[in-house]
Amino acid sequence: MQEELSILVQAQYPLIYLQTPEEERAEQAIATIAQVKPQRRVFIWTVTHGIVEYGQPRTLTQHNTVSPQAAVEWVVRQRESGIFIFKDIHPFIENPEVTRWLRDAIASFKGTQKTIVLMSPVQNVPIELEKEVVVLDFPLPIMGELDEVLNQQLSQTRNRRISTETREKLLKAALGLTLDEAQKVYRKAHVTAGKLTEDEVNIVLSEKKQLIRRNGILEYVEEDETIEAVGGLDELKRWLKQRSNAFTERAREYGLPQPKGMLILGVPGCGKSLIAKTTSRLWGLPLIKLDMGRVYDGSMVGRSESNLRNALRTAESISPAILFIDELDKAFAGGTGSADSDGGTSSRIFGTFLTWMQEKKSPVFVMATANRVERLPGEFLRKGRFDELFFVDLPTLEERKEIFKIHLSKRRKDISRFDLDDLSKACNEYSGAEIEQAIVAAMYQAFSQEGREFTHLDIIAAIKSTTPLSKTMTEQVTALRDWARQRARPAATSVAEYQRMEF
């Protein structure tokens, strides 16, 4: 970005809008650019001090330049070349007088070496300036810059030497933070633990949680369960374990491309969301949930699309990360033909998300789940959007046995009194969620009878009193299975072997 900014300045672009929360870094970058021949002086305007030359005390302000109109007028009167940075002018830029002064300045800059840089953490370009301004995003610090910050903090600690792997984890944990945020969180880790090692990575990641909470559309998801808490789905778990180190520098040196994402289709209650959440712990990456309901905003035209772009930009800024979208079929149902229902907002949202998925270069792994494949736009299912499309069916006999073992072990240390084979046979065509609820129902039943211990027979009774989803929605489940048989990869090893034998 600094190279592009330098080219624009040398090419005599009169107006540049630089979106960034990092004023100090951006100022330093512009000051460096100003040293390139022909050299230029750099001036900074703020509403509190007016115009001051970069590097000079604030007391040396140019008189009567506090108002933005007066400041732009002062810039126009200057005969020598220069770069003029206006900080946080976005609240004033809608003022017709300010806009007019900026347009007059642009006209007067022709053939000169003068450039105005509007620097702000938010983008606000009035329609009058759209054809005149170039908008740039000032990127967040890269690994090399963060490494300098980490070295400064390590020099103040006892463990000045850390392994390459630990350094990489500490740096990646800070990716997406500003330099100031990285400095503060490294100091926080040092104050909390008295050292900076791999054990302090979670402290660094806590700063990212704050970044996500401030966004309002994304949610930082923490999951205590490991992937072993998911019963069955061996094929899917094997695929995920193979890619557990796919975002490391070692993988890049080996020549492996970064995984794009995966779509998990399946019957409701069969562990799709749980597998997504536990992948975060398996890969050691933060899990961010995108709530599409918060994206839509009817208060202003274009606001929903802006919300989505800001959310995706935040996800990219803290990458490598997993972006989790639960029930994708509901989030984008009817996305391609929404002109009559919502003025085309859903269609534009859908297009924005598809374009981002296709063009993204950042290591954001999109993990999405869906129950109703017929509701998904066809564009989602074509090759290249996701690395793999998995189908999660109802658990087999052995998988149900494993699910019973997991859920009973969570609730009781000794589960020897339960006949897992008998329980597994009794709940044929039940989902994992329905099996868990049968155990919970059995516990409630026993607890209501003077707090006695629940038994094998209590669970059997709870199973018999429940009608599984596979029976209440037989047609839907059958249609999903038929569709996935030749179009999706089975999540369970037993099903995969069955299909290989059948086809």
Short mmCIF file of C-alpha atoms in Angstrom, two decimals:
data_model
loop_
_atom_site.label_atom_id
_atom_site.label_comp_id
_atom_site.label_asym_id
_atom_site.label_seq_id
_atom_site.Cartn_x
_atom_site.Cartn_y
_atom_site.Cartn_z
CA MET A 1 0.00 0.00 0.00
CA GLN A 2 2.85 2.40 0.81
CA GLU A 3 4.23 1.86 -2.69
CA GLU A 4 0.83 2.64 -4.23
CA LEU A 5 0.47 5.76 -2.09
CA SER A 6 3.93 6.89 -3.18
CA ILE A 7 3.00 6.41 -6.85
CA LEU A 8 -0.20 8.42 -6.42
CA VAL A 9 1.66 11.30 -4.77
CA GLN A 10 4.36 11.35 -7.45
CA ALA A 11 1.68 11.18 -10.15
CA GLN A 12 0.20 14.40 -8.69
CA TYR A 13 -3.12 12.94 -7.56
CA PRO A 14 -4.69 15.89 -5.71
CA LEU A 15 -6.97 14.09 -3.21
CA ILE A 16 -6.42 10.77 -1.42
CA TYR A 17 -8.68 9.29 1.26
CA LEU A 18 -6.65 7.08 3.60
CA GLN A 19 -8.78 4.90 5.87
CA THR A 20 -6.87 3.83 8.98
CA PRO A 21 -7.09 3.97 12.80
CA GLU A 22 -3.27 4.13 13.00
CA GLU A 23 -2.43 7.79 12.61
CA GLU A 24 1.19 7.57 13.76
CA ARG A 25 2.14 4.72 11.40
CA ALA A 26 0.39 6.39 8.49
CA GLU A 27 2.10 9.73 9.22
CA GLN A 28 5.51 8.05 9.28
CA ALA A 29 4.78 6.31 5.96
CA ILE A 30 3.74 9.60 4.35
CA ALA A 31 6.79 11.39 5.77
CA THR A 32 8.98 8.71 4.18
CA ILE A 33 7.20 9.16 0.84
CA ALA A 34 7.74 12.93 1.09
CA GLN A 35 11.52 12.40 1.06
CA VAL A 36 11.39 10.94 -2.45
CA LYS A 37 12.45 13.49 -5.07
CA PRO A 38 11.01 16.00 -5.55
CA GLN A 39 10.95 16.34 -1.78
CA ARG A 40 7.86 17.81 -0.16
CA ARG A 41 7.04 19.28 3.22
CA VAL A 42 4.31 17.54 5.23
CA PHE A 43 1.64 19.44 7.13
CA ILE A 44 -1.01 18.02 9.48
CA TRP A 45 -4.41 19.51 10.26
CA THR A 46 -6.55 18.68 13.28
CA VAL A 47 -9.65 20.44 14.52
CA THR A 48 -7.91 21.00 17.87
CA HIS A 49 -4.68 22.65 16.65
CA GLY A 50 -5.20 23.65 13.05
CA ILE A 51 -2.29 23.18 10.61
CA VAL A 52 1.13 22.24 12.02
CA GLU A 53 4.19 21.11 10.05
CA TYR A 54 5.07 17.46 10.64
CA GLY A 55 7.74 17.05 13.30
CA GLN A 56 7.26 20.56 14.69
CA PRO A 57 5.77 21.45 18.11
CA ARG A 58 2.03 22.02 18.13
CA THR A 59 2.64 25.54 19.37
CA LEU A 60 3.94 26.42 15.91
CA THR A 61 0.49 26.25 14.37
CA GLN A 62 -0.58 28.29 11.37
CA HIS A 63 -2.92 31.00 12.64
CA ASN A 64 -6.66 30.83 12.00
CA THR A 65 -6.61 27.33 10.45
CA VAL A 66 -8.67 25.44 13.03
CA SER A 67 -11.82 25.34 10.89
CA PRO A 68 -11.59 22.94 7.93
CA GLN A 69 -12.69 25.68 5.50
CA ALA A 70 -9.90 28.01 6.65
CA ALA A 71 -7.37 25.14 6.57
CA VAL A 72 -8.19 24.18 2.97
CA GLU A 73 -8.06 27.85 1.99
CA TRP A 74 -4.58 28.11 3.57
CA VAL A 75 -3.44 25.05 1.60
CA VAL A 76 -4.69 26.57 -1.66
CA ARG A 77 -2.70 29.77 -1.00
CA GLN A 78 0.59 27.85 -0.51
CA ARG A 79 2.91 28.16 -3.47
CA GLU A 80 5.41 25.44 -2.60
CA SER A 81 4.71 21.72 -2.97
CA GLY A 82 3.61 19.64 -0.02
CA ILE A 83 1.50 16.84 1.38
CA PHE A 84 -1.33 18.08 3.59
CA ILE A 85 -2.84 15.53 5.98
CA PHE A 86 -6.33 16.27 7.31
CA LYS A 87 -7.15 14.09 10.30
CA ASP A 88 -10.73 13.11 11.12
CA ILE A 89 -12.36 15.46 8.66
CA HIS A 90 -15.22 13.01 8.03
CA PRO A 91 -17.70 14.76 10.40
CA PHE A 92 -17.22 18.02 8.47
CA ILE A 93 -16.97 16.73 4.92
CA GLU A 94 -20.73 16.71 4.37
CA ASN A 95 -20.74 20.47 4.90
CA PRO A 96 -21.32 22.03 1.43
CA GLU A 97 -18.77 24.76 2.14
CA VAL A 98 -16.04 22.25 3.05
CA THR A 99 -16.84 20.13 -0.01
CA ARG A 100 -16.72 23.19 -2.24
CA TRP A 101 -13.36 24.29 -0.82
CA LEU A 102 -11.95 20.80 -1.45
CA ARG A 103 -13.17 20.87 -5.06
CA ASP A 104 -11.63 24.31 -5.53
CA ALA A 105 -8.36 23.02 -4.07
CA ILE A 106 -8.36 20.05 -6.46
CA ALA A 107 -8.81 22.41 -9.41
CA SER A 108 -5.98 24.67 -8.21
CA PHE A 109 -3.56 21.75 -7.72
CA LYS A 110 -3.25 20.96 -11.44
CA GLY A 111 0.38 21.04 -12.50
CA THR A 112 1.61 21.33 -8.89
CA GLN A 113 3.20 18.91 -6.42
CA LYS A 114 0.47 19.38 -3.82
CA THR A 115 -1.65 16.54 -2.41
CA ILE A 116 -4.34 16.51 0.27
CA VAL A 117 -4.62 13.28 2.26
CA LEU A 118 -7.86 12.84 4.21
CA MET A 119 -7.00 10.45 7.05
CA SER A 120 -9.82 8.83 9.03
CA PRO A 121 -10.76 5.51 10.68
CA VAL A 122 -14.08 5.56 8.81
CA GLN A 123 -14.86 6.13 5.16
CA ASN A 124 -17.17 9.00 4.29
CA VAL A 125 -16.91 10.32 0.74
CA PRO A 126 -19.66 12.72 -0.40
CA ILE A 127 -21.03 12.22 -3.88
CA GLU A 128 -19.50 15.52 -5.03
CA LEU A 129 -15.98 14.12 -4.47
CA GLU A 130 -16.47 10.56 -5.71
CA LYS A 131 -14.90 11.29 -9.13
CA GLU A 132 -12.01 13.23 -7.62
CA VAL A 133 -10.79 11.08 -4.73
CA VAL A 134 -8.76 7.86 -4.53
CA VAL A 135 -9.68 5.71 -1.51
CA LEU A 136 -6.98 3.54 0.09
CA ASP A 137 -7.01 1.23 3.10
CA PHE A 138 -3.84 1.54 5.14
CA PRO A 139 -2.96 -2.07 6.00
CA LEU A 140 -2.46 -3.32 9.51
CA PRO A 141 1.08 -4.29 10.61
CA ILE A 142 2.64 -7.29 8.91
CA MET A 143 4.67 -10.00 10.65
CA GLY A 144 7.96 -8.11 10.28
CA GLU A 145 6.61 -5.00 12.05
CA LEU A 146 5.04 -7.08 14.81
CA ASP A 147 8.34 -8.94 15.18
CA GLU A 148 10.06 -5.65 16.04
CA VAL A 149 7.43 -4.98 18.72
CA LEU A 150 7.86 -8.51 20.11
CA ASN A 151 11.65 -8.11 20.18
CA GLN A 152 11.31 -4.87 22.14
CA GLN A 153 9.14 -6.59 24.74
CA LEU A 154 11.37 -9.68 24.89
CA SER A 155 14.38 -7.45 25.59
CA GLN A 156 12.65 -6.47 28.85
CA THR A 157 11.93 -10.03 29.94
CA ARG A 158 14.08 -12.84 31.31
CA ASN A 159 13.23 -15.26 28.47
CA ARG A 160 14.77 -13.21 25.68
CA ARG A 161 15.31 -16.28 23.52
CA ILE A 162 12.27 -18.19 22.33
CA SER A 163 11.91 -20.95 19.74
CA THR A 164 10.96 -20.15 16.16
CA GLU A 165 7.66 -21.97 16.59
CA THR A 166 6.77 -20.01 19.73
CA ARG A 167 7.69 -16.73 18.03
CA GLU A 168 5.47 -17.61 15.07
CA LYS A 169 2.52 -18.38 17.34
CA LEU A 170 2.91 -15.14 19.31
CA LEU A 171 3.16 -13.12 16.10
CA LYS A 172 0.19 -14.81 14.43
CA ALA A 173 -1.87 -14.31 17.56
CA ALA A 174 -1.22 -10.56 17.22
CA LEU A 175 -2.00 -10.34 13.50
CA GLY A 176 -4.96 -8.03 12.96
CA LEU A 177 -3.98 -5.72 15.82
CA THR A 178 -2.52 -2.27 15.40
CA LEU A 179 1.05 -1.69 16.55
CA ASP A 180 -0.24 0.08 19.64
CA GLU A 181 -2.63 -2.78 20.44
CA ALA A 182 0.17 -5.33 19.93
CA GLN A 183 2.49 -3.41 22.25
CA LYS A 184 -0.18 -3.23 24.94
CA VAL A 185 -1.17 -6.89 24.75
CA TYR A 186 2.46 -8.10 24.82
CA ARG A 187 2.98 -5.93 27.91
CA LYS A 188 -0.22 -7.36 29.39
CA ALA A 189 1.02 -10.92 28.81
CA HIS A 190 4.33 -10.05 30.44
CA VAL A 191 2.68 -8.40 33.46
CA THR A 192 0.23 -11.30 33.86
CA ALA A 193 2.68 -14.19 33.54
CA GLY A 194 6.07 -12.53 33.94
CA LYS A 195 7.19 -14.05 30.63
CA LEU A 196 6.37 -14.38 26.95
CA THR A 197 6.06 -18.00 25.85
CA GLU A 198 3.62 -20.21 23.96
CA ASP A 199 1.48 -20.35 27.12
CA GLU A 200 0.73 -16.62 26.76
CA VAL A 201 -0.78 -16.92 23.26
CA ASN A 202 -4.29 -16.97 24.76
CA ILE A 203 -3.63 -13.64 26.48
CA VAL A 204 -2.68 -12.15 23.13
CA LEU A 205 -5.77 -13.65 21.51
CA SER A 206 -7.94 -11.97 24.17
CA GLU A 207 -7.24 -8.65 22.47
CA LYS A 208 -8.76 -10.06 19.28
CA LYS A 209 -11.91 -10.91 21.20
CA GLN A 210 -12.28 -7.23 22.02
CA LEU A 211 -11.77 -6.34 18.37
CA ILE A 212 -14.55 -8.72 17.35
CA ARG A 213 -16.93 -7.56 20.08
CA ARG A 214 -16.51 -3.97 18.94
CA ASN A 215 -17.52 -5.03 15.42
CA GLY A 216 -21.03 -6.00 16.58
CA ILE A 217 -21.76 -8.39 13.70
CA LEU A 218 -19.15 -11.04 14.44
CA GLU A 219 -19.05 -13.20 17.54
CA TYR A 220 -15.96 -14.79 19.07
CA VAL A 221 -16.86 -18.41 19.84
CA GLU A 222 -15.01 -20.32 22.54
CA GLU A 223 -15.41 -24.07 22.73
CA ASP A 224 -14.03 -26.23 25.54
CA GLU A 225 -14.78 -29.52 23.80
CA THR A 226 -12.17 -31.23 21.66
CA ILE A 227 -12.90 -32.94 18.38
CA GLU A 228 -12.94 -36.27 20.23
CA ALA A 229 -16.25 -35.17 21.77
CA VAL A 230 -17.84 -35.66 18.34
CA GLY A 231 -19.14 -39.19 17.93
CA GLY A 232 -18.43 -40.85 14.59
CA LEU A 233 -17.73 -38.78 11.46
CA ASP A 234 -14.30 -40.41 11.13
CA GLU A 235 -13.81 -39.43 7.48
CA LEU A 236 -14.53 -35.76 8.23
CA LYS A 237 -12.32 -35.74 11.32
CA ARG A 238 -9.46 -37.35 9.39
CA TRP A 239 -9.75 -34.64 6.70
CA LEU A 240 -9.60 -31.92 9.34
CA LYS A 241 -6.65 -33.49 11.19
CA GLN A 242 -4.67 -33.68 7.93
CA ARG A 243 -5.02 -29.90 7.63
CA SER A 244 -4.31 -29.00 11.26
CA ASN A 245 -0.98 -27.36 10.29
CA ALA A 246 -2.10 -25.99 6.94
CA PHE A 247 -1.74 -22.34 7.98
CA THR A 248 1.85 -22.55 9.22
CA GLU A 249 4.91 -21.13 7.49
CA ARG A 250 6.20 -24.70 7.14
CA ALA A 251 3.17 -25.51 4.98
CA ARG A 252 3.85 -22.43 2.79
CA GLU A 253 7.50 -23.48 2.36
CA TYR A 254 6.33 -26.95 1.38
CA GLY A 255 4.20 -25.38 -1.34
CA LEU A 256 0.76 -26.19 0.07
CA PRO A 257 -2.05 -23.76 -0.76
CA GLN A 258 -4.06 -22.40 2.14
CA PRO A 259 -7.42 -24.19 2.60
CA LYS A 260 -10.41 -22.09 1.51
CA GLY A 261 -13.28 -23.65 3.37
CA MET A 262 -15.76 -26.47 3.66
CA LEU A 263 -19.54 -26.87 3.54
CA ILE A 264 -21.15 -29.46 5.80
CA LEU A 265 -24.60 -30.62 4.72
CA GLY A 266 -26.69 -32.97 6.78
CA VAL A 267 -29.65 -33.90 8.87
CA PRO A 268 -30.33 -31.49 11.77
CA GLY A 269 -28.86 -32.54 15.11
CA CYS A 270 -26.05 -34.70 13.73
CA GLY A 271 -23.08 -32.65 14.97
CA LYS A 272 -22.43 -30.20 12.13
CA SER A 273 -22.13 -27.14 14.36
CA LEU A 274 -20.13 -29.03 17.00
CA ILE A 275 -17.56 -30.21 14.46
CA ALA A 276 -17.13 -26.61 13.30
CA LYS A 277 -16.58 -25.37 16.85
CA THR A 278 -14.16 -28.12 17.85
CA THR A 279 -12.08 -27.54 14.69
CA SER A 280 -11.02 -24.25 16.24
CA ARG A 281 -9.23 -26.07 19.06
CA LEU A 282 -7.83 -28.71 16.71
CA TRP A 283 -6.24 -26.10 14.46
CA GLY A 284 -5.40 -23.60 17.19
CA LEU A 285 -7.20 -20.79 15.36
CA PRO A 286 -9.81 -18.31 16.61
CA LEU A 287 -13.40 -19.15 15.63
CA ILE A 288 -15.52 -16.21 14.51
CA LYS A 289 -19.24 -16.64 13.92
CA LEU A 290 -20.87 -14.44 11.27
CA ASP A 291 -24.46 -13.66 12.26
CA MET A 292 -26.23 -12.84 8.99
CA GLY A 293 -29.25 -11.56 10.92
CA ARG A 294 -27.13 -8.68 12.23
CA VAL A 295 -25.82 -7.89 8.75
CA TYR A 296 -29.21 -6.81 7.38
CA ASP A 297 -30.05 -3.19 8.16
CA GLY A 298 -32.99 -1.50 6.47
CA SER A 299 -32.31 1.95 7.92
CA MET A 300 -30.24 3.09 4.95
CA VAL A 301 -29.69 1.92 1.38
CA GLY A 302 -26.36 0.11 1.11
CA ARG A 303 -25.94 -0.22 4.89
CA SER A 304 -26.33 -4.03 4.86
CA GLU A 305 -23.65 -4.46 2.20
CA SER A 306 -21.37 -2.13 4.16
CA ASN A 307 -21.98 -4.18 7.32
CA LEU A 308 -20.95 -7.37 5.52
CA ARG A 309 -17.83 -5.79 4.02
CA ASN A 310 -16.77 -4.44 7.41
CA ALA A 311 -17.33 -7.85 9.03
CA LEU A 312 -15.29 -9.63 6.35
CA ARG A 313 -12.56 -7.00 6.63
CA THR A 314 -12.40 -7.60 10.39
CA ALA A 315 -12.20 -11.36 9.84
CA GLU A 316 -9.34 -10.86 7.40
CA SER A 317 -7.53 -8.53 9.77
CA ILE A 318 -7.32 -11.17 12.50
CA SER A 319 -6.55 -14.07 10.16
CA PRO A 320 -5.55 -16.86 10.19
CA ALA A 321 -9.00 -17.63 11.55
CA ILE A 322 -12.09 -19.78 10.97
CA LEU A 323 -15.23 -17.92 9.84
CA PHE A 324 -18.25 -19.96 10.92
CA ILE A 325 -21.64 -19.50 9.23
CA ASP A 326 -24.32 -21.71 10.76
CA GLU A 327 -27.34 -22.71 8.64
CA LEU A 328 -26.08 -21.11 5.44
CA ASP A 329 -29.26 -22.20 3.67
CA LYS A 330 -31.31 -19.79 5.82
CA ALA A 331 -28.81 -16.96 5.60
CA PHE A 332 -28.77 -16.86 1.79
CA ALA A 333 -32.11 -18.45 0.87
CA GLY A 334 -33.51 -16.63 -2.14
CA GLY A 335 -30.39 -14.51 -2.42
CA THR A 336 -30.42 -14.48 -6.21
CA GLY A 337 -33.99 -13.30 -6.63
CA SER A 338 -34.81 -10.90 -3.82
CA ALA A 339 -35.77 -7.82 -5.86
CA ASP A 340 -39.48 -8.11 -5.02
CA SER A 341 -39.12 -8.95 -1.32
CA ASP A 342 -36.37 -6.59 -0.11
CA GLY A 343 -35.40 -4.37 -3.02
CA GLY A 344 -32.54 -6.65 -4.01
CA THR A 345 -30.63 -6.34 -0.72
CA SER A 346 -30.28 -10.12 -0.25
CA SER A 347 -29.09 -10.46 -3.85
CA ARG A 348 -26.41 -7.81 -3.35
CA ILE A 349 -25.35 -9.35 -0.03
CA PHE A 350 -25.09 -12.74 -1.73
CA GLY A 351 -23.03 -11.29 -4.58
CA THR A 352 -20.69 -9.50 -2.19
CA PHE A 353 -20.06 -12.67 -0.20
CA LEU A 354 -19.50 -14.82 -3.32
CA THR A 355 -17.03 -12.31 -4.75
CA TRP A 356 -15.13 -12.22 -1.46
CA MET A 357 -14.96 -16.03 -1.29
CA GLN A 358 -13.64 -16.21 -4.84
CA GLU A 359 -11.04 -13.46 -4.55
CA LYS A 360 -9.87 -13.58 -0.91
CA LYS A 361 -6.16 -14.04 -0.41
CA SER A 362 -6.15 -13.89 3.39
CA PRO A 363 -6.06 -17.15 5.41
CA VAL A 364 -9.72 -17.10 6.47
CA PHE A 365 -11.18 -20.62 6.41
CA VAL A 366 -14.94 -20.50 5.80
CA MET A 367 -16.76 -23.30 7.60
CA ALA A 368 -20.47 -23.36 6.81
CA THR A 369 -23.30 -25.74 7.70
CA ALA A 370 -26.64 -26.30 5.96
CA ASN A 371 -29.73 -28.50 6.42
CA ARG A 372 -31.77 -27.80 3.28
CA VAL A 373 -29.68 -28.16 0.15
CA GLU A 374 -32.54 -27.16 -2.15
CA ARG A 375 -32.50 -23.68 -0.61
CA LEU A 376 -28.85 -23.08 -1.41
CA PRO A 377 -28.10 -21.02 -4.54
CA GLY A 378 -26.28 -23.14 -7.10
CA GLU A 379 -23.31 -20.76 -7.11
CA PHE A 380 -22.35 -21.97 -3.64
CA LEU A 381 -22.05 -25.58 -4.72
CA ARG A 382 -19.76 -25.24 -7.70
CA LYS A 383 -16.15 -26.38 -7.37
CA GLY A 384 -13.76 -23.72 -6.16
CA ARG A 385 -16.01 -22.08 -3.59
CA PHE A 386 -15.21 -24.72 -0.97
CA ASP A 387 -12.39 -27.24 -0.76
CA GLU A 388 -14.82 -30.00 0.15
CA LEU A 389 -18.52 -30.66 0.52
CA PHE A 390 -19.30 -33.18 3.28
CA PHE A 391 -22.59 -34.89 4.03
CA VAL A 392 -23.40 -35.84 7.63
CA ASP A 393 -26.01 -38.58 7.78
CA LEU A 394 -27.82 -40.04 10.79
CA PRO A 395 -25.38 -42.05 12.92
CA THR A 396 -24.82 -45.73 12.30
CA LEU A 397 -25.11 -48.37 15.04
CA GLU A 398 -21.43 -48.06 16.01
CA GLU A 399 -21.60 -44.27 15.91
CA ARG A 400 -24.68 -44.25 18.14
CA LYS A 401 -22.81 -46.44 20.60
CA GLU A 402 -19.92 -43.96 20.60
CA ILE A 403 -22.34 -41.03 21.08
CA PHE A 404 -23.96 -42.74 24.07
CA LYS A 405 -20.54 -43.37 25.56
CA ILE A 406 -19.53 -39.70 25.17
CA HIS A 407 -22.70 -38.23 26.67
CA LEU A 408 -22.98 -40.74 29.53
CA SER A 409 -19.32 -40.25 30.44
CA LYS A 410 -19.90 -36.50 30.72
CA ARG A 411 -22.57 -37.10 33.33
CA ARG A 412 -21.34 -40.16 35.26
CA LYS A 413 -17.86 -41.54 35.93
CA ASP A 414 -19.00 -45.17 35.91
CA ILE A 415 -21.17 -46.10 32.91
CA SER A 416 -20.68 -49.87 33.15
CA ARG A 417 -24.31 -50.37 34.24
CA PHE A 418 -25.55 -49.17 30.84
CA ASP A 419 -25.83 -51.64 27.96
CA LEU A 420 -24.53 -49.47 25.12
CA ASP A 421 -25.30 -52.09 22.45
CA ASP A 422 -28.94 -52.33 23.55
CA LEU A 423 -29.31 -48.55 23.75
CA SER A 424 -27.79 -48.11 20.31
CA LYS A 425 -30.19 -50.61 18.75
CA ALA A 426 -33.19 -48.99 20.46
CA CYS A 427 -32.60 -45.60 18.82
CA ASN A 428 -32.22 -46.49 15.16
CA GLU A 429 -32.54 -43.42 12.89
CA TYR A 430 -32.06 -41.04 15.84
CA SER A 431 -29.70 -38.07 15.56
CA GLY A 432 -26.93 -37.33 18.03
CA ALA A 433 -28.91 -34.44 19.51
CA GLU A 434 -31.95 -36.71 20.00
CA ILE A 435 -29.77 -39.28 21.77
CA GLU A 436 -28.45 -36.62 24.13
CA GLN A 437 -31.97 -35.37 24.85
CA ALA A 438 -33.11 -38.93 25.63
CA ILE A 439 -30.40 -39.15 28.30
CA VAL A 440 -31.41 -35.74 29.69
CA ALA A 441 -35.09 -36.75 29.75
CA ALA A 442 -34.20 -39.95 31.60
CA MET A 443 -32.27 -37.95 34.19
CA TYR A 444 -35.22 -35.59 34.73
CA GLN A 445 -37.53 -38.55 35.16
CA ALA A 446 -35.28 -40.16 37.79
CA PHE A 447 -34.58 -36.87 39.57
CA SER A 448 -38.30 -36.15 39.94
CA GLN A 449 -38.69 -39.45 41.82
CA GLU A 450 -36.90 -38.45 45.03
CA GLY A 451 -33.59 -37.95 43.23
CA ARG A 452 -32.91 -41.60 42.46
CA GLU A 453 -30.14 -42.56 40.01
CA PHE A 454 -31.28 -42.83 36.39
CA THR A 455 -31.02 -46.27 34.80
CA HIS A 456 -30.76 -48.06 31.50
CA LEU A 457 -34.54 -48.56 31.47
CA ASP A 458 -35.14 -44.82 32.00
CA ILE A 459 -33.22 -44.09 28.82
CA ILE A 460 -35.09 -46.80 26.88
CA ALA A 461 -38.40 -45.29 28.03
CA ALA A 462 -37.28 -41.81 26.97
CA ILE A 463 -36.27 -43.14 23.55
CA LYS A 464 -39.63 -44.86 23.02
CA SER A 465 -41.54 -41.70 23.96
CA THR A 466 -39.69 -39.66 21.32
CA THR A 467 -40.49 -39.49 17.61
CA PRO A 468 -37.24 -38.80 15.77
CA LEU A 469 -36.90 -36.15 13.07
CA SER A 470 -36.16 -38.88 10.54
CA LYS A 471 -39.81 -39.99 10.85
CA THR A 472 -41.52 -36.61 11.15
CA MET A 473 -39.57 -35.30 8.13
CA THR A 474 -39.03 -38.51 6.18
CA GLU A 475 -39.42 -36.92 2.74
CA GLN A 476 -36.92 -34.15 3.47
CA VAL A 477 -34.30 -36.53 4.91
CA THR A 478 -34.72 -38.96 2.01
CA ALA A 479 -34.39 -36.17 -0.57
CA LEU A 480 -31.22 -34.88 1.14
CA ARG A 481 -29.69 -38.34 1.18
CA ASP A 482 -30.50 -38.91 -2.49
CA TRP A 483 -28.97 -35.58 -3.45
CA ALA A 484 -25.80 -36.12 -1.39
CA ARG A 485 -25.22 -39.73 -2.47
CA GLN A 486 -23.29 -38.75 -5.61
CA ARG A 487 -22.58 -35.06 -4.97
CA ALA A 488 -21.04 -34.90 -1.49
CA ARG A 489 -18.33 -36.72 0.42
CA PRO A 490 -19.61 -38.88 3.30
CA ALA A 491 -18.48 -37.69 6.72
CA ALA A 492 -18.49 -41.23 8.16
CA THR A 493 -16.00 -43.92 7.13
CA SER A 494 -18.63 -46.66 7.12
CA VAL A 495 -20.81 -44.74 4.69
CA ALA A 496 -17.83 -43.97 2.48
CA GLU A 497 -16.93 -47.66 2.26
CA TYR A 498 -20.56 -48.51 1.52
CA GLN A 499 -20.67 -46.05 -1.36
CA ARG A 500 -17.40 -47.31 -2.79
CA MET A 501 -18.85 -50.83 -2.82
CA GLU A 502 -22.15 -49.66 -4.33
CA PHE A 503 -20.72 -47.50 -7.07
#
